[in-house]
Amino acid sequence: MDWKGRRQSTNIEDRRGGAKKAGGIGIGSIIIALIVWKVFGISPETTLGVTQQITQNTQSTPTNETASQAESRQFVATVLADTEDVWTPIFRQLGGTYQPPTLVMFTGRVQSACGSATSASGPFYCPADQKVYLDTQFFADMRRQMGITGEQAGSTQLTQTGQAGDFAQAYVIAHEVGHHVQTLLGISNQVRQAQAKTNQTNANQLSVRQELQADCFAGLWAHHNHKRTQFLQAGDIEEALDAAEKIGDDYLQHKAHGHTVPDSFTHGTSEQRKRWFYRGFESGDIQQCDTFGVRNI
Ligand SMILES: [Zn+2]
């Protein structure tokens, strides 16, 4: 996958470990704290506690990141910008406005409006704050799981500018942004309302349809982004489909328990995930991603 040299999104919140030190207390927050103290008689420490948190949350470029951390941030920011540049015209065509999500990069543990999460939960989207949460360590784990190690990377068929695993990572981001699109379109809300009125099995099936639609949206994004930037390289789609296979519910359950329980699937089988990604990719047509309208998914 070719990604260097394109626009990078500024809608990134860097909460990775080590990034905190770069912030500190800005002069702005000290002035605000002093004003608050003078006017309201609240001690600066109390006020600073609050403003400092705000400063940390909105800061986006840590100064003390390593070269590989910087590369990882630039990659994520480029893919996020690519999703903005693809979804903006699609929303315009639908008669709406695309409001891009914020992407939070984190390591270890993170606090979201949907609760706290650890690296173990994998990347996720929180509709309550409209943010995509991405643990960069997950990408490293995914590479390992996919069997792409540094050694093997050199012997794959990918062209020189592409790094093994890049597109699979972009696919994961595009899938999470797909959930944001579902939120903006009101689909997620409808799913939640329908789920509240039905039993667990049906609720899970609705989740599967929602997940497969996010996969289809990821494929749709790849289609349009390639038209704009020619970013795909030999083997990229296979790489994404392989990633889709490896993170399918049946594969993960099988690996974890040695057997599968179809009723508890919430992401769809590997075959379904591949098929819906490809459907979006091949057609580039959002109408083709109506996973709720088809009888058999
Ligand atoms: Zn998902």
mmCIF file of C-alpha atoms in Angstrom, residues 68-252:
data_model
loop_
_atom_site.group_PDB
_atom_site.id
_atom_site.type_symbol
_atom_site.label_atom_id
_atom_site.label_comp_id
_atom_site.label_asym_id
_atom_site.label_seq_id
_atom_site.Cartn_x
_atom_site.Cartn_y
_atom_site.Cartn_z
ATOM 1 C CA SER A 68 8.611 4.259 14.574
ATOM 2 C CA GLN A 69 5.946 5.913 16.750
ATOM 3 C CA ALA A 70 6.044 8.935 14.449
ATOM 4 C CA GLU A 71 5.710 6.731 11.396
ATOM 5 C CA SER A 72 2.794 4.931 12.971
ATOM 6 C CA ARG A 73 1.068 8.261 13.745
ATOM 7 C CA GLN A 74 1.690 9.547 10.219
ATOM 8 C CA PHE A 75 0.296 6.336 8.735
ATOM 9 C CA VAL A 76 -2.851 6.478 10.868
ATOM 10 C CA ALA A 77 -3.321 10.218 10.135
ATOM 11 C CA THR A 78 -2.967 9.579 6.391
ATOM 12 C CA VAL A 79 -5.497 6.733 6.355
ATOM 13 C CA LEU A 80 -7.891 8.846 8.443
ATOM 14 C CA ALA A 81 -7.509 11.740 5.969
ATOM 15 C CA ASP A 82 -8.178 9.267 3.151
ATOM 16 C CA THR A 83 -11.457 8.249 4.818
ATOM 17 C CA GLU A 84 -12.419 11.937 5.176
ATOM 18 C CA ASP A 85 -11.654 12.614 1.529
ATOM 19 C CA VAL A 86 -13.700 9.612 0.389
ATOM 20 C CA TRP A 87 -16.725 9.979 2.673
ATOM 21 C CA THR A 88 -17.128 13.757 2.305
ATOM 22 C CA PRO A 89 -18.197 13.618 -1.370
ATOM 23 C CA ILE A 90 -20.319 10.494 -0.778
ATOM 24 C CA PHE A 91 -22.258 12.293 1.969
ATOM 25 C CA ARG A 92 -22.587 15.352 -0.244
ATOM 26 C CA GLN A 93 -24.106 13.149 -2.935
ATOM 27 C CA LEU A 94 -26.541 11.782 -0.371
ATOM 28 C CA GLY A 95 -27.495 15.369 0.448
ATOM 29 C CA GLY A 96 -25.724 15.525 3.809
ATOM 30 C CA THR A 97 -22.488 16.663 5.410
ATOM 31 C CA TYR A 98 -19.775 14.316 6.590
ATOM 32 C CA GLN A 99 -18.586 15.130 10.082
ATOM 33 C CA PRO A 100 -15.292 13.302 10.506
ATOM 34 C CA PRO A 101 -14.603 11.321 13.672
ATOM 35 C CA THR A 102 -11.638 11.859 15.956
ATOM 36 C CA LEU A 103 -9.174 8.988 16.169
ATOM 37 C CA VAL A 104 -7.610 8.342 19.557
ATOM 38 C CA MET A 105 -4.284 6.523 19.541
ATOM 39 C CA PHE A 106 -3.525 4.846 22.830
ATOM 40 C CA THR A 107 -1.460 2.213 24.529
ATOM 41 C CA GLY A 108 -2.473 0.085 27.477
ATOM 42 C CA ARG A 109 -5.720 1.476 28.773
ATOM 43 C CA VAL A 110 -8.035 4.203 27.548
ATOM 44 C CA GLN A 111 -11.072 6.060 28.822
ATOM 45 C CA SER A 112 -13.924 6.656 26.364
ATOM 46 C CA ALA A 113 -17.512 7.875 26.683
ATOM 47 C CA CYS A 114 -18.390 4.173 26.275
ATOM 48 C CA GLY A 115 -16.317 3.172 29.285
ATOM 49 C CA SER A 116 -12.708 2.244 29.776
ATOM 50 C CA ALA A 117 -10.973 -0.261 27.533
ATOM 51 C CA THR A 118 -7.648 -2.028 27.332
ATOM 52 C CA SER A 119 -5.510 -3.134 24.421
ATOM 53 C CA ALA A 120 -7.081 -6.569 24.761
ATOM 54 C CA SER A 121 -10.430 -5.312 23.475
ATOM 55 C CA GLY A 122 -8.955 -4.344 20.119
ATOM 56 C CA PRO A 123 -9.799 -1.238 18.084
ATOM 57 C CA PHE A 124 -13.309 0.101 18.622
ATOM 58 C CA TYR A 125 -15.643 2.955 17.820
ATOM 59 C CA CYS A 126 -17.612 4.761 20.532
ATOM 60 C CA PRO A 127 -20.825 6.345 19.179
ATOM 61 C CA ALA A 128 -21.305 8.407 22.364
ATOM 62 C CA ASP A 129 -18.203 10.539 21.703
ATOM 63 C CA GLN A 130 -17.895 9.682 17.990
ATOM 64 C CA LYS A 131 -14.287 8.620 18.356
ATOM 65 C CA VAL A 132 -12.323 5.708 16.953
ATOM 66 C CA TYR A 133 -10.005 4.143 19.539
ATOM 67 C CA LEU A 134 -6.899 2.499 18.251
ATOM 68 C CA ASP A 135 -4.250 0.752 20.239
ATOM 69 C CA THR A 136 -1.138 0.817 18.120
ATOM 70 C CA GLN A 137 0.097 -2.340 19.812
ATOM 71 C CA PHE A 138 -2.875 -4.121 18.243
ATOM 72 C CA PHE A 139 -1.325 -3.619 14.822
ATOM 73 C CA ALA A 140 1.878 -5.270 15.906
ATOM 74 C CA ASP A 141 -0.131 -8.173 17.350
ATOM 75 C CA MET A 142 -2.190 -8.395 14.179
ATOM 76 C CA ARG A 143 0.945 -8.682 12.074
ATOM 77 C CA ARG A 144 2.145 -11.496 14.280
ATOM 78 C CA GLN A 145 -1.237 -13.232 14.138
ATOM 79 C CA MET A 146 -1.375 -12.852 10.380
ATOM 80 C CA GLY A 147 2.003 -14.479 10.228
ATOM 81 C CA ILE A 148 3.665 -11.353 8.900
ATOM 82 C CA THR A 149 6.908 -11.000 10.770
ATOM 83 C CA GLY A 150 9.756 -8.709 9.889
ATOM 84 C CA GLU A 151 11.665 -11.579 8.335
ATOM 85 C CA GLN A 152 8.852 -12.804 6.157
ATOM 86 C CA ALA A 153 7.909 -9.302 5.058
ATOM 87 C CA GLY A 154 10.886 -9.144 2.733
ATOM 88 C CA SER A 155 9.877 -12.250 0.878
ATOM 89 C CA THR A 156 6.234 -11.371 0.207
ATOM 90 C CA GLN A 157 5.087 -10.224 -3.203
ATOM 91 C CA LEU A 158 4.438 -6.681 -2.086
ATOM 92 C CA THR A 159 6.218 -3.982 -4.032
ATOM 93 C CA GLN A 160 9.048 -1.999 -2.522
ATOM 94 C CA THR A 161 7.124 1.016 -1.232
ATOM 95 C CA GLY A 162 4.538 -1.164 0.450
ATOM 96 C CA GLN A 163 5.109 -2.667 3.849
ATOM 97 C CA ALA A 164 3.551 -5.967 4.708
ATOM 98 C CA GLY A 165 0.461 -5.481 6.816
ATOM 99 C CA ASP A 166 -0.117 -1.827 5.906
ATOM 100 C CA PHE A 167 -3.330 -2.346 4.052
ATOM 101 C CA ALA A 168 -4.710 -4.750 6.632
ATOM 102 C CA GLN A 169 -4.212 -1.950 9.173
ATOM 103 C CA ALA A 170 -5.897 0.559 6.890
ATOM 104 C CA TYR A 171 -8.789 -1.886 6.552
ATOM 105 C CA VAL A 172 -9.204 -2.003 10.336
ATOM 106 C CA ILE A 173 -9.312 1.814 10.509
ATOM 107 C CA ALA A 174 -11.738 1.973 7.571
ATOM 108 C CA HIS A 175 -13.971 -0.596 9.307
ATOM 109 C CA GLU A 176 -14.117 1.504 12.490
ATOM 110 C CA VAL A 177 -14.802 4.638 10.435
ATOM 111 C CA GLY A 178 -17.564 2.547 8.835
ATOM 112 C CA HIS A 179 -19.205 2.389 12.266
ATOM 113 C CA HIS A 180 -18.958 6.175 12.443
ATOM 114 C CA VAL A 181 -20.700 6.424 9.064
ATOM 115 C CA GLN A 182 -23.435 4.122 10.400
ATOM 116 C CA THR A 183 -23.815 6.449 13.376
ATOM 117 C CA LEU A 184 -24.074 9.545 11.186
ATOM 118 C CA LEU A 185 -26.631 7.822 8.951
ATOM 119 C CA GLY A 186 -28.739 6.855 11.960
ATOM 120 C CA ILE A 187 -28.256 3.135 11.309
ATOM 121 C CA SER A 188 -26.542 2.398 14.624
ATOM 122 C CA ASN A 189 -29.373 3.999 16.539
ATOM 123 C CA GLN A 190 -31.973 1.966 14.677
ATOM 124 C CA VAL A 191 -30.028 -1.204 15.388
ATOM 125 C CA ARG A 192 -29.838 -0.403 19.100
ATOM 126 C CA GLN A 193 -33.569 0.291 19.266
ATOM 127 C CA ALA A 194 -34.417 -2.936 17.444
ATOM 128 C CA GLN A 195 -32.028 -4.891 19.673
ATOM 129 C CA ALA A 196 -33.729 -3.595 22.812
ATOM 130 C CA LYS A 197 -37.014 -5.118 21.666
ATOM 131 C CA THR A 198 -35.812 -8.598 20.761
ATOM 132 C CA ASN A 199 -34.086 -11.680 22.206
ATOM 133 C CA GLN A 200 -30.335 -12.225 22.422
ATOM 134 C CA THR A 201 -30.089 -14.405 19.308
ATOM 135 C CA ASN A 202 -31.842 -11.839 17.124
ATOM 136 C CA ALA A 203 -29.877 -9.023 18.725
ATOM 137 C CA ASN A 204 -26.639 -10.825 17.835
ATOM 138 C CA GLN A 205 -27.820 -11.285 14.275
ATOM 139 C CA LEU A 206 -28.439 -7.559 14.013
ATOM 140 C CA SER A 207 -24.913 -6.967 15.303
ATOM 141 C CA VAL A 208 -23.561 -9.292 12.610
ATOM 142 C CA ARG A 209 -25.388 -7.314 9.922
ATOM 143 C CA GLN A 210 -24.041 -4.085 11.355
ATOM 144 C CA GLU A 211 -20.481 -5.455 11.400
ATOM 145 C CA LEU A 212 -20.724 -6.799 7.860
ATOM 146 C CA GLN A 213 -21.964 -3.419 6.691
ATOM 147 C CA ALA A 214 -18.901 -1.782 8.274
ATOM 148 C CA ASP A 215 -16.779 -4.290 6.308
ATOM 149 C CA CYS A 216 -18.657 -3.388 3.139
ATOM 150 C CA PHE A 217 -18.058 0.310 3.884
ATOM 151 C CA ALA A 218 -14.344 -0.451 4.314
ATOM 152 C CA GLY A 219 -14.361 -2.079 0.881
ATOM 153 C CA LEU A 220 -16.268 0.868 -0.559
ATOM 154 C CA TRP A 221 -13.644 3.190 0.897
ATOM 155 C CA ALA A 222 -10.826 1.155 -0.675
ATOM 156 C CA HIS A 223 -12.585 1.346 -4.055
ATOM 157 C CA HIS A 224 -12.938 5.138 -4.011
ATOM 158 C CA ASN A 225 -9.591 5.805 -2.413
ATOM 159 C CA HIS A 226 -7.870 3.805 -5.119
ATOM 160 C CA LYS A 227 -9.668 5.848 -7.767
ATOM 161 C CA ARG A 228 -8.296 9.031 -6.144
ATOM 162 C CA THR A 229 -4.798 7.940 -5.238
ATOM 163 C CA GLN A 230 -3.952 4.584 -6.867
ATOM 164 C CA PHE A 231 -2.792 3.523 -3.414
ATOM 165 C CA LEU A 232 -3.336 -0.202 -3.760
ATOM 166 C CA GLN A 233 -0.468 -2.461 -4.640
ATOM 167 C CA ALA A 234 -0.192 -6.092 -5.600
ATOM 168 C CA GLY A 235 -1.446 -8.346 -2.844
ATOM 169 C CA ASP A 236 -3.161 -5.602 -0.797
ATOM 170 C CA ILE A 237 -6.728 -6.826 -1.229
ATOM 171 C CA GLU A 238 -5.707 -10.398 -0.456
ATOM 172 C CA GLU A 239 -4.000 -9.013 2.634
ATOM 173 C CA ALA A 240 -7.207 -7.317 3.795
ATOM 174 C CA LEU A 241 -9.279 -10.396 3.060
ATOM 175 C CA ASP A 242 -6.780 -12.458 4.979
ATOM 176 C CA ALA A 243 -7.098 -10.029 7.885
ATOM 177 C CA ALA A 244 -10.890 -10.239 7.605
ATOM 178 C CA GLU A 245 -10.580 -14.006 7.759
ATOM 179 C CA LYS A 246 -8.309 -13.943 10.771
ATOM 180 C CA ILE A 247 -10.589 -11.641 12.711
ATOM 181 C CA GLY A 248 -13.838 -13.410 11.773
ATOM 182 C CA ASP A 249 -15.847 -14.605 14.755
ATOM 183 C CA ASP A 250 -15.686 -18.248 13.806
ATOM 184 C CA TYR A 251 -11.922 -18.155 13.418
ATOM 185 C CA LEU A 252 -11.390 -16.359 16.721
#
